[in-house]
Short mmCIF file of C-alpha atoms in Angstrom, two decimals:
data_model
loop_
_atom_site.label_atom_id
_atom_site.label_comp_id
_atom_site.label_asym_id
_atom_site.label_seq_id
_atom_site.Cartn_x
_atom_site.Cartn_y
_atom_site.Cartn_z
CA MET A 22 20.93 -22.33 20.34
CA ALA A 23 24.25 -21.96 18.87
CA THR A 24 24.52 -22.29 15.17
CA SER A 25 26.01 -25.65 14.27
CA THR A 26 29.10 -25.99 11.94
CA PRO A 27 29.02 -28.06 8.67
CA THR A 28 31.23 -30.56 10.43
CA THR A 29 28.86 -31.11 13.28
CA LEU A 30 26.12 -31.57 10.66
CA ALA A 31 28.19 -34.18 8.60
CA VAL A 32 28.87 -36.25 11.81
CA ARG A 33 24.96 -36.43 12.45
CA GLU A 34 24.23 -37.09 9.04
CA LYS A 35 26.53 -40.24 8.80
CA LYS A 36 24.83 -41.65 11.97
CA LYS A 37 21.22 -41.18 11.03
CA PHE A 38 19.88 -38.02 9.51
CA GLY A 39 20.08 -36.66 5.93
CA LYS A 40 19.86 -38.19 2.48
CA GLU A 41 19.82 -41.73 3.86
CA LEU A 42 16.44 -41.10 5.10
CA ILE A 43 14.81 -39.93 1.81
CA LYS A 44 13.84 -43.54 1.01
CA ASP A 45 11.66 -43.60 4.11
CA PHE A 46 9.39 -40.82 2.69
CA LEU A 47 7.28 -40.84 -0.50
CA PHE A 48 8.72 -37.96 -2.40
CA ALA A 49 9.03 -38.04 -6.41
CA GLU A 50 12.37 -39.06 -7.71
CA GLY A 51 14.59 -35.89 -7.73
CA HIS A 52 12.10 -33.73 -5.61
CA LYS A 53 13.61 -31.59 -2.97
CA ASN A 54 11.20 -30.89 -0.25
CA LEU A 55 12.48 -27.55 1.08
CA ASN A 56 8.98 -26.41 2.53
CA HIS A 57 8.14 -28.93 4.97
CA GLY A 58 6.71 -26.42 7.40
CA SER A 59 3.62 -25.63 5.09
CA PHE A 60 2.03 -29.11 4.89
CA GLY A 61 4.44 -31.60 6.44
CA THR A 62 4.82 -35.15 5.19
CA TYR A 63 4.86 -38.63 6.86
CA PRO A 64 7.18 -41.76 6.30
CA ARG A 65 6.13 -45.19 4.93
CA PRO A 66 5.58 -46.90 8.29
CA VAL A 67 2.87 -44.13 9.17
CA ARG A 68 1.30 -44.58 5.58
CA GLU A 69 1.03 -48.33 6.41
CA ALA A 70 -0.70 -47.62 9.61
CA MET A 71 -3.06 -45.25 7.92
CA HIS A 72 -4.12 -47.56 5.09
CA GLY A 73 -4.52 -50.31 7.81
CA PHE A 74 -7.13 -48.13 9.59
CA SER A 75 -8.91 -47.10 6.22
CA ASP A 76 -9.13 -50.85 5.39
CA ALA A 77 -10.50 -51.85 8.56
CA SER A 78 -13.28 -49.19 8.47
CA GLU A 79 -14.28 -50.27 5.08
CA ALA A 80 -14.27 -54.09 6.07
CA ARG A 81 -16.90 -53.33 8.82
CA PRO A 82 -17.81 -49.65 8.53
CA ASP A 83 -20.22 -49.54 11.48
CA ASP A 84 -18.20 -51.75 13.88
CA PHE A 85 -15.24 -49.82 13.19
CA ILE A 86 -16.61 -46.19 13.46
CA PHE A 87 -19.00 -46.99 16.59
CA TYR A 88 -16.65 -49.31 18.58
CA THR A 89 -13.18 -49.54 17.48
CA TYR A 90 -12.58 -46.02 16.47
CA PRO A 91 -13.17 -44.72 19.88
CA LYS A 92 -10.65 -46.89 21.47
CA LYS A 93 -7.85 -46.19 18.93
CA LEU A 94 -8.50 -42.62 19.22
CA ASP A 95 -8.08 -42.89 23.11
CA GLU A 96 -4.84 -44.56 22.23
CA SER A 97 -3.69 -41.65 20.19
CA ARG A 98 -4.74 -39.14 23.07
CA THR A 99 -2.89 -41.13 25.55
CA ALA A 100 0.34 -41.15 23.58
CA LEU A 101 0.08 -37.24 22.93
CA ALA A 102 -0.60 -36.77 26.64
CA ALA A 103 2.60 -38.32 27.52
CA LEU A 104 4.52 -36.33 24.77
CA LEU A 105 2.99 -33.01 26.04
CA SER A 106 2.73 -33.72 29.77
CA VAL A 107 -0.93 -33.26 30.31
CA PRO A 108 -3.60 -35.26 31.50
CA VAL A 109 -5.35 -37.18 28.65
CA GLU A 110 -8.66 -35.75 29.51
CA THR A 111 -7.52 -32.25 28.31
CA LEU A 112 -6.64 -33.37 24.81
CA VAL A 113 -8.92 -33.99 21.53
CA PHE A 114 -8.33 -33.90 18.00
CA VAL A 115 -9.51 -31.38 15.24
CA PRO A 116 -8.62 -31.37 11.71
CA ASN A 117 -6.17 -28.52 11.72
CA ALA A 118 -5.03 -25.46 13.79
CA THR A 119 -7.37 -23.06 11.93
CA THR A 120 -10.31 -25.24 13.06
CA GLY A 121 -8.93 -25.18 16.49
CA VAL A 122 -8.74 -21.56 16.62
CA ASN A 123 -12.14 -21.36 15.28
CA THR A 124 -13.58 -23.61 17.74
CA VAL A 125 -12.42 -21.37 20.71
CA LEU A 126 -13.08 -17.86 19.22
CA ARG A 127 -16.54 -19.00 18.12
CA ASN A 128 -17.62 -20.91 21.39
CA LEU A 129 -16.65 -17.76 23.63
CA VAL A 130 -19.50 -15.67 24.43
CA TYR A 131 -18.99 -11.78 23.75
CA GLU A 132 -20.48 -8.67 25.19
CA GLU A 133 -20.08 -5.07 24.36
CA GLY A 134 -16.58 -3.81 25.45
CA ASP A 135 -15.00 -7.32 24.67
CA LYS A 136 -11.72 -7.36 22.83
CA ILE A 137 -9.59 -9.97 20.93
CA LEU A 138 -5.96 -9.02 21.00
CA TYR A 139 -3.65 -10.42 18.45
CA PHE A 140 -0.53 -9.66 16.52
CA ALA A 141 0.27 -8.42 13.04
CA THR A 142 2.08 -11.88 12.50
CA ALA A 143 -1.16 -13.82 13.16
CA TYR A 144 -1.93 -16.50 10.44
CA GLY A 145 -4.20 -14.94 7.87
CA ALA A 146 -7.16 -17.30 8.27
CA CYS A 147 -7.13 -16.85 11.93
CA GLU A 148 -7.18 -13.06 11.62
CA LYS A 149 -10.02 -13.21 9.16
CA THR A 150 -11.88 -15.29 11.87
CA VAL A 151 -11.39 -12.39 14.36
CA VAL A 152 -12.54 -9.83 11.44
CA HIS A 153 -15.72 -12.05 10.90
CA LEU A 154 -16.53 -11.98 14.45
CA THR A 155 -16.23 -8.33 14.70
CA GLU A 156 -18.93 -8.30 12.03
CA THR A 157 -21.32 -10.65 13.48
CA THR A 158 -20.88 -10.27 17.39
CA PRO A 159 -20.18 -7.51 19.90
CA VAL A 160 -16.47 -8.15 20.10
CA GLN A 161 -13.66 -6.09 18.59
CA GLY A 162 -10.19 -6.95 17.46
CA VAL A 163 -6.91 -5.12 18.94
CA LYS A 164 -4.03 -5.78 16.63
CA ILE A 165 -0.48 -5.07 17.67
CA GLU A 166 1.28 -3.89 14.58
CA PHE A 167 4.97 -4.41 14.08
CA VAL A 168 7.56 -5.74 11.55
CA HIS A 169 10.27 -8.07 12.24
CA PRO A 170 13.06 -8.15 13.28
CA VAL A 171 12.19 -7.16 16.89
CA GLU A 172 13.20 -8.35 20.31
CA ASP A 173 11.24 -10.67 22.41
CA ASP A 174 11.21 -7.97 25.20
CA TRP A 175 9.58 -5.56 22.68
CA ILE A 176 6.85 -7.88 22.05
CA VAL A 177 6.11 -8.95 25.66
CA ASP A 178 6.04 -5.05 26.59
CA GLN A 179 3.86 -4.12 23.73
CA PHE A 180 1.39 -6.77 24.77
CA ARG A 181 1.31 -5.64 28.30
CA LYS A 182 0.84 -2.04 27.21
CA ARG A 183 -1.99 -2.54 24.98
CA VAL A 184 -3.97 -4.91 27.49
CA LYS A 185 -3.29 -2.08 30.17
CA GLU A 186 -4.60 0.64 27.87
CA GLU A 187 -7.68 -1.38 26.86
CA GLN A 188 -8.38 -2.23 30.36
CA ALA A 189 -7.90 1.53 31.33
CA LYS A 190 -10.50 2.53 28.89
CA GLY A 191 -13.13 0.12 30.53
CA ALA A 192 -12.76 -2.63 27.86
CA ASN A 193 -12.19 -6.17 28.49
CA VAL A 194 -9.61 -8.15 26.56
CA LYS A 195 -11.35 -11.49 26.73
CA VAL A 196 -8.72 -13.60 24.80
CA ALA A 197 -5.39 -12.95 23.29
CA MET A 198 -4.27 -15.06 20.30
CA PHE A 199 -0.67 -15.72 19.35
CA ASP A 200 1.68 -18.08 17.80
CA THR A 201 4.60 -20.40 18.93
CA VAL A 202 6.25 -20.08 15.70
CA VAL A 203 4.99 -17.56 13.10
CA SER A 204 4.19 -19.18 9.66
CA ILE A 205 5.32 -16.09 7.52
CA PRO A 206 8.02 -15.04 8.29
CA GLY A 207 8.97 -18.37 9.92
CA VAL A 208 10.30 -17.11 13.26
CA ARG A 209 9.68 -18.06 16.96
CA MET A 210 7.39 -15.86 19.10
CA PRO A 211 7.97 -15.32 23.02
CA PHE A 212 4.94 -17.40 23.44
CA GLU A 213 5.94 -18.77 27.00
CA ARG A 214 6.17 -15.17 28.39
CA LEU A 215 2.97 -14.05 26.60
CA THR A 216 1.11 -16.96 28.23
CA ALA A 217 2.45 -15.97 31.48
CA ALA A 218 1.42 -12.36 30.92
CA CYS A 219 -2.16 -13.35 30.21
CA LYS A 220 -2.37 -14.99 33.46
CA GLU A 221 -1.15 -11.88 35.39
CA LEU A 222 -3.54 -9.63 33.36
CA GLY A 223 -6.62 -11.73 33.54
CA VAL A 224 -6.75 -12.53 29.85
CA LEU A 225 -7.58 -16.05 28.35
CA SER A 226 -4.42 -17.22 26.36
CA LEU A 227 -5.30 -18.93 22.82
CA VAL A 228 -1.90 -20.32 21.57
CA ASP A 229 -1.90 -21.13 17.85
CA ALA A 230 0.78 -23.76 17.79
CA ALA A 231 0.39 -24.78 14.36
CA HIS A 232 4.21 -25.00 14.26
CA GLY A 233 4.35 -26.64 17.66
CA ILE A 234 4.39 -30.31 18.26
CA GLY A 235 7.36 -32.21 16.76
CA HIS A 236 8.95 -28.84 16.02
CA ILE A 237 9.68 -27.08 19.47
CA ASP A 238 9.58 -28.43 22.99
CA LEU A 239 6.02 -28.14 24.25
CA ASP A 240 5.61 -28.87 27.94
CA LEU A 241 2.03 -28.03 28.38
CA ALA A 242 1.94 -28.56 32.12
CA LYS A 243 4.55 -25.99 32.59
CA LEU A 244 3.07 -23.53 29.97
CA ASP A 245 -0.53 -24.18 31.26
CA PRO A 246 -2.21 -22.10 28.31
CA ASP A 247 -6.04 -21.66 28.58
CA PHE A 248 -6.22 -23.10 24.98
CA LEU A 249 -3.79 -24.44 22.47
CA VAL A 250 -4.02 -26.20 19.19
CA SER A 251 -1.15 -27.88 17.29
CA ASN A 252 -0.94 -29.48 13.92
CA CYS A 253 0.41 -32.95 14.09
CA HIS A 254 0.63 -33.08 10.31
CA LYS A 255 3.31 -30.36 9.93
CA TRP A 256 6.23 -31.61 12.03
CA LEU A 257 5.00 -34.90 13.80
CA TYR A 258 4.89 -36.93 10.61
CA VAL A 259 1.21 -37.42 11.01
CA PRO A 260 -1.05 -37.61 7.74
CA ARG A 261 -3.07 -34.37 6.92
CA GLY A 262 -5.09 -33.22 8.59
CA CYS A 263 -4.75 -33.74 12.35
CA ALA A 264 -4.25 -31.33 15.00
CA VAL A 265 -4.32 -31.88 18.91
CA PHE A 266 -6.61 -29.47 20.75
CA HIS A 267 -5.74 -28.95 24.38
CA VAL A 268 -8.23 -27.49 26.79
CA PRO A 269 -7.52 -27.61 30.63
CA VAL A 270 -10.46 -28.75 32.65
CA ARG A 271 -11.05 -25.48 34.17
CA ASN A 272 -11.98 -24.31 30.71
CA GLN A 273 -13.77 -27.20 29.02
CA HIS A 274 -17.33 -25.65 30.18
CA LEU A 275 -16.45 -22.78 27.66
CA ILE A 276 -16.29 -25.12 24.59
CA ARG A 277 -19.76 -26.28 24.28
CA THR A 278 -19.76 -27.22 20.49
CA THR A 279 -17.46 -28.66 17.86
CA LEU A 280 -17.17 -27.14 14.35
CA PRO A 281 -19.35 -28.19 12.83
CA THR A 282 -21.86 -28.68 15.61
CA SER A 283 -22.46 -32.42 15.89
CA HIS A 284 -24.11 -34.96 18.08
CA GLY A 285 -22.02 -34.24 21.13
CA PHE A 286 -23.60 -30.87 21.48
CA ASN A 287 -25.90 -30.55 24.47
CA PRO A 288 -28.37 -27.63 23.99
CA LEU A 289 -29.48 -25.67 26.92
CA PRO A 290 -32.97 -27.10 28.18
CA VAL A 291 -36.01 -25.41 26.89
CA PRO A 292 -39.42 -26.07 28.34
CA GLY A 293 -41.59 -28.22 26.30
CA ILE A 294 -38.86 -29.27 23.87
CA ALA A 295 -37.58 -32.85 24.09
CA LYS A 296 -34.03 -33.86 23.94
CA ILE A 297 -32.55 -34.49 20.63
CA PRO A 298 -31.64 -38.11 20.29
CA THR A 299 -28.04 -39.16 19.13
CA PRO A 300 -27.26 -42.13 17.06
CA VAL A 301 -23.71 -42.37 18.26
CA PRO A 302 -23.23 -45.02 20.96
CA SER A 303 -21.95 -44.04 24.23
CA SER A 304 -18.13 -44.63 24.61
CA GLY A 305 -18.03 -45.14 28.26
CA ALA A 306 -17.43 -42.96 31.39
CA LYS A 307 -15.90 -40.03 29.48
CA THR A 308 -16.37 -36.38 30.00
CA ALA A 309 -18.91 -34.32 27.86
CA PHE A 310 -15.86 -32.79 26.51
CA ILE A 311 -14.12 -35.77 25.21
CA GLN A 312 -17.37 -37.37 23.80
CA ASN A 313 -18.08 -33.97 22.03
CA PHE A 314 -14.99 -34.24 20.00
CA GLU A 315 -15.09 -37.96 19.24
CA PHE A 316 -17.45 -37.71 16.51
CA MET A 317 -17.70 -34.52 14.44
CA ALA A 318 -19.88 -35.60 11.38
CA THR A 319 -18.77 -38.33 8.99
CA ILE A 320 -15.07 -37.71 7.53
CA ASP A 321 -12.20 -39.93 7.41
CA ASN A 322 -10.38 -39.43 10.79
CA SER A 323 -7.57 -42.20 10.01
CA PRO A 324 -5.10 -39.53 10.50
CA PHE A 325 -6.01 -38.99 14.19
CA LEU A 326 -5.31 -42.76 14.89
CA CYS A 327 -1.66 -42.53 13.20
CA ILE A 328 -0.15 -40.81 16.31
CA PRO A 329 1.38 -43.87 17.92
CA ALA A 330 2.88 -45.06 14.69
CA ALA A 331 4.42 -41.60 14.03
CA ILE A 332 5.86 -41.37 17.53
CA ALA A 333 7.19 -44.63 17.18
CA TYR A 334 9.08 -43.88 13.84
CA ARG A 335 10.41 -40.55 15.64
CA GLU A 336 11.84 -42.78 18.52
CA SER A 337 13.51 -44.83 15.97
CA LEU A 338 15.55 -41.79 14.96
CA GLY A 339 16.45 -41.01 18.42
CA GLY A 340 13.37 -39.38 19.74
CA GLU A 341 11.96 -35.89 20.04
CA LYS A 342 15.10 -33.94 21.30
CA SER A 343 17.29 -35.50 18.82
CA ILE A 344 15.06 -34.74 15.81
CA MET A 345 14.46 -31.13 16.97
CA GLU A 346 18.14 -30.35 17.61
CA TYR A 347 18.87 -31.57 14.27
CA CYS A 348 16.32 -29.63 12.25
CA ASN A 349 16.95 -26.40 14.23
CA ARG A 350 20.80 -26.45 13.70
CA LEU A 351 20.24 -27.43 10.10
CA ALA A 352 17.86 -24.43 9.54
CA ARG A 353 20.20 -22.05 11.02
CA GLU A 354 23.04 -23.27 8.98
CA ALA A 355 20.92 -23.30 5.91
CA GLY A 356 20.13 -19.68 6.41
CA ARG A 357 23.65 -18.68 7.02
CA ARG A 358 24.80 -20.59 3.85
CA ALA A 359 21.89 -19.37 1.66
CA ALA A 360 22.65 -15.82 2.63
CA GLU A 361 26.26 -16.17 1.86
CA ILE A 362 25.28 -17.66 -1.68
CA LEU A 363 22.91 -14.87 -2.25
CA GLY A 364 24.97 -12.22 -0.74
CA THR A 365 22.05 -11.14 1.43
CA GLU A 366 21.16 -11.72 5.12
CA VAL A 367 18.98 -13.93 7.47
CA LEU A 368 16.10 -12.31 9.12
CA GLU A 369 17.14 -12.28 12.81
CA ASN A 370 17.09 -10.09 15.83
CA SER A 371 20.02 -8.94 18.00
CA THR A 372 19.53 -11.63 20.69
CA GLY A 373 19.06 -14.41 17.95
CA THR A 374 15.71 -15.71 19.33
CA LEU A 375 13.83 -15.68 16.07
CA GLY A 376 15.57 -18.63 14.71
CA ASN A 377 15.11 -20.94 17.79
CA CYS A 378 12.84 -23.03 15.69
CA CYS A 379 13.10 -25.19 12.39
CA MET A 380 12.60 -22.62 9.82
CA THR A 381 14.88 -19.57 8.60
CA ASN A 382 14.24 -16.66 6.36
CA VAL A 383 16.73 -15.37 3.82
CA ARG A 384 16.52 -12.27 2.00
CA LEU A 385 16.53 -12.62 -1.85
CA PRO A 386 18.78 -10.36 -4.11
CA ILE A 387 15.82 -8.66 -6.03
CA SER A 388 15.84 -5.01 -6.90
CA GLN A 389 12.06 -4.23 -6.37
CA SER A 390 12.73 -0.92 -8.35
CA VAL A 391 14.27 -2.69 -11.20
CA VAL A 392 11.38 -5.39 -11.27
CA GLU A 393 8.69 -2.51 -11.02
CA GLU A 394 10.24 -0.53 -14.03
CA VAL A 395 10.23 -3.71 -15.89
CA ALA A 396 6.73 -4.50 -15.16
CA ILE A 397 5.36 -1.24 -15.87
CA LYS A 398 7.01 -1.09 -19.17
CA GLY A 399 5.25 -4.54 -19.61
CA GLY A 400 1.94 -2.93 -18.98
CA ILE A 401 1.45 -4.21 -15.38
CA GLU A 402 0.10 -1.88 -12.77
CA LYS A 403 2.59 -1.22 -9.78
CA ASP A 404 0.14 -2.48 -7.21
CA ASN A 405 -0.15 -5.88 -8.88
CA VAL A 406 3.63 -6.46 -9.40
CA VAL A 407 4.20 -8.28 -5.92
CA THR A 408 1.42 -10.73 -6.57
CA TRP A 409 2.42 -11.45 -10.03
CA VAL A 410 6.02 -11.88 -9.38
CA ARG A 411 5.57 -14.15 -6.29
CA GLU A 412 3.09 -16.38 -8.00
CA TRP A 413 5.33 -16.60 -10.99
CA MET A 414 8.43 -17.50 -9.03
CA SER A 415 6.66 -20.12 -6.94
CA LYS A 416 5.12 -21.75 -10.16
CA LEU A 417 8.71 -21.78 -11.70
CA LEU A 418 10.31 -23.51 -8.75
CA SER A 419 7.73 -26.34 -8.87
CA ASP A 420 7.68 -26.73 -12.74
CA GLU A 421 11.12 -26.32 -13.54
CA TYR A 422 13.36 -27.19 -10.47
CA SER A 423 10.98 -29.62 -8.90
CA THR A 424 11.03 -27.91 -5.60
CA PHE A 425 9.00 -25.52 -3.64
CA ILE A 426 10.20 -22.54 -1.51
CA MET A 427 7.94 -20.35 0.38
CA ILE A 428 8.53 -16.81 -0.96
CA ARG A 429 6.98 -13.48 0.22
CA TRP A 430 7.25 -10.01 0.10
CA TYR A 431 7.89 -8.60 3.75
CA ALA A 432 9.21 -5.61 5.37
CA GLY A 433 9.90 -4.06 1.97
CA ALA A 434 11.88 -6.91 0.51
CA TRP A 435 11.69 -10.33 -0.92
CA TRP A 436 12.21 -13.21 1.40
CA ALA A 437 12.55 -17.06 1.07
CA ARG A 438 11.67 -19.36 3.99
CA PHE A 439 13.66 -22.88 4.42
CA SER A 440 12.54 -25.58 6.66
CA GLY A 441 14.91 -27.98 8.30
CA GLN A 442 13.91 -31.68 8.38
CA VAL A 443 15.65 -35.00 9.04
CA TYR A 444 15.66 -35.98 5.40
CA LEU A 445 17.77 -32.94 4.33
CA GLU A 446 21.37 -31.93 4.45
CA ILE A 447 23.11 -28.72 4.14
CA GLU A 448 23.74 -29.29 0.42
CA ASP A 449 19.96 -29.16 -0.27
CA PHE A 450 19.88 -25.84 0.97
CA GLU A 451 23.01 -24.81 -0.98
CA TRP A 452 21.41 -26.06 -4.08
CA GLY A 453 18.18 -24.25 -3.15
CA ALA A 454 20.05 -21.02 -2.80
CA ARG A 455 21.79 -21.22 -5.96
CA VAL A 456 18.48 -21.90 -7.73
CA LEU A 457 17.01 -18.92 -6.06
CA LYS A 458 19.85 -16.71 -7.39
CA GLU A 459 19.28 -17.87 -10.81
CA VAL A 460 15.45 -17.26 -10.37
CA CYS A 461 16.12 -13.86 -9.13
CA GLY A 462 17.89 -13.00 -12.07
CA ARG A 463 15.36 -14.22 -14.20
CA VAL A 464 12.75 -11.98 -12.24
CA GLU A 465 14.75 -8.85 -12.99
CA LYS A 466 15.16 -9.75 -16.67
CA GLY A 467 11.24 -9.64 -16.82
CA GLU A 468 10.68 -13.27 -17.63
CA PHE A 469 7.58 -13.30 -15.59
CA LEU A 470 5.91 -10.89 -18.12
CA LYS A 471 5.45 -13.59 -20.62
CA GLU A 472 3.37 -15.75 -18.16
CA ILE A 473 1.34 -12.62 -17.22
CA ALA A 474 0.82 -11.82 -20.85
CA SER A 475 -0.68 -15.27 -21.43
CA LYS A 476 -3.15 -14.86 -18.47
CA LEU A 477 -4.24 -11.24 -19.43
#
């Protein structure tokens, strides 16, 4: 997608997007939310819907939870089925993408020689899930190591190569886990091509679309993954935590339990052991898969019911395509302008595919050798410098500048991740870049040592 010009953005902002939408959201006065991608946020109409469901559940708790909630949940599933172009019976909800990934990986049954393939860019919690399974089951992890920027062709070629290598050794790559958009750094993966490769190679595809729905176009009928989970609370303007979990009918027999296991689980029959009763009323002629996920222990699932309100709000802004196009163009322009202000660069490959999303990554002008020299003189061990500096910068941005920008050490440099969103304009990111330039100067002067000294 071509990078938009400031003029193009200005025209769109006058019509709909930008600072005029700030009033629709719940930010503190003066706060600039440049990190939407981490936890998302939602507008006032969605808050009103959520409060309405919470009030209804308190007015008549049993009636709401047993009888009203399943019907409202079906309305949310129906709304998302239309948005994702899949049958409603393939969609359920979980609290977040991490739970969805765990649900898949912990339901699959592993044998000696089974492998889980994943990439170096996997979300940390999901990689730890794989590691834990290697400690407790026969499965082994296969990690494709690489550092961005690389080309999509390279990623797909490496994927095919590693699967075939494992198969040649007699191993079974049971499932491959990969992102739609990576969290850190915030770049797009060629998930469509990886999903197709899984089909060709006989590998189950587990798509971690934490950054998916509301962020990029997801046509699941066309993509046809074996499993996909996507956070609704990141980019779709739904309250935390809410994620949609897609399992095609062909694979639903593989997902026997929710996490935690609850009343919907059907144990294998054991002679002499009576069937375990459930207190949850039957919600009609629904599949075992759907009923399994309707009630997963007692928690407040009001966010699950806010999907229709969130979609209605997005339609009032012009709909999915309009929102995504604006946020993508804004993120690209934000990266370009921030790099100009900082005198650095945007993390991108030669074909420009990494930035086909609503996030961008800009290198910070910090000399790590200078920082390490200052830190060592201040009594800080070299191995601890990155952690201390990252935490200090993050806290400083929050406390003194009333913003938060995701900062990480990656590929031998410091990077800042920005998120484009409808309530932001290019001027917000220009401000953010100037703030970062100031903060980088403070880092090189060793200001972080004062904070460290107070904690040691």
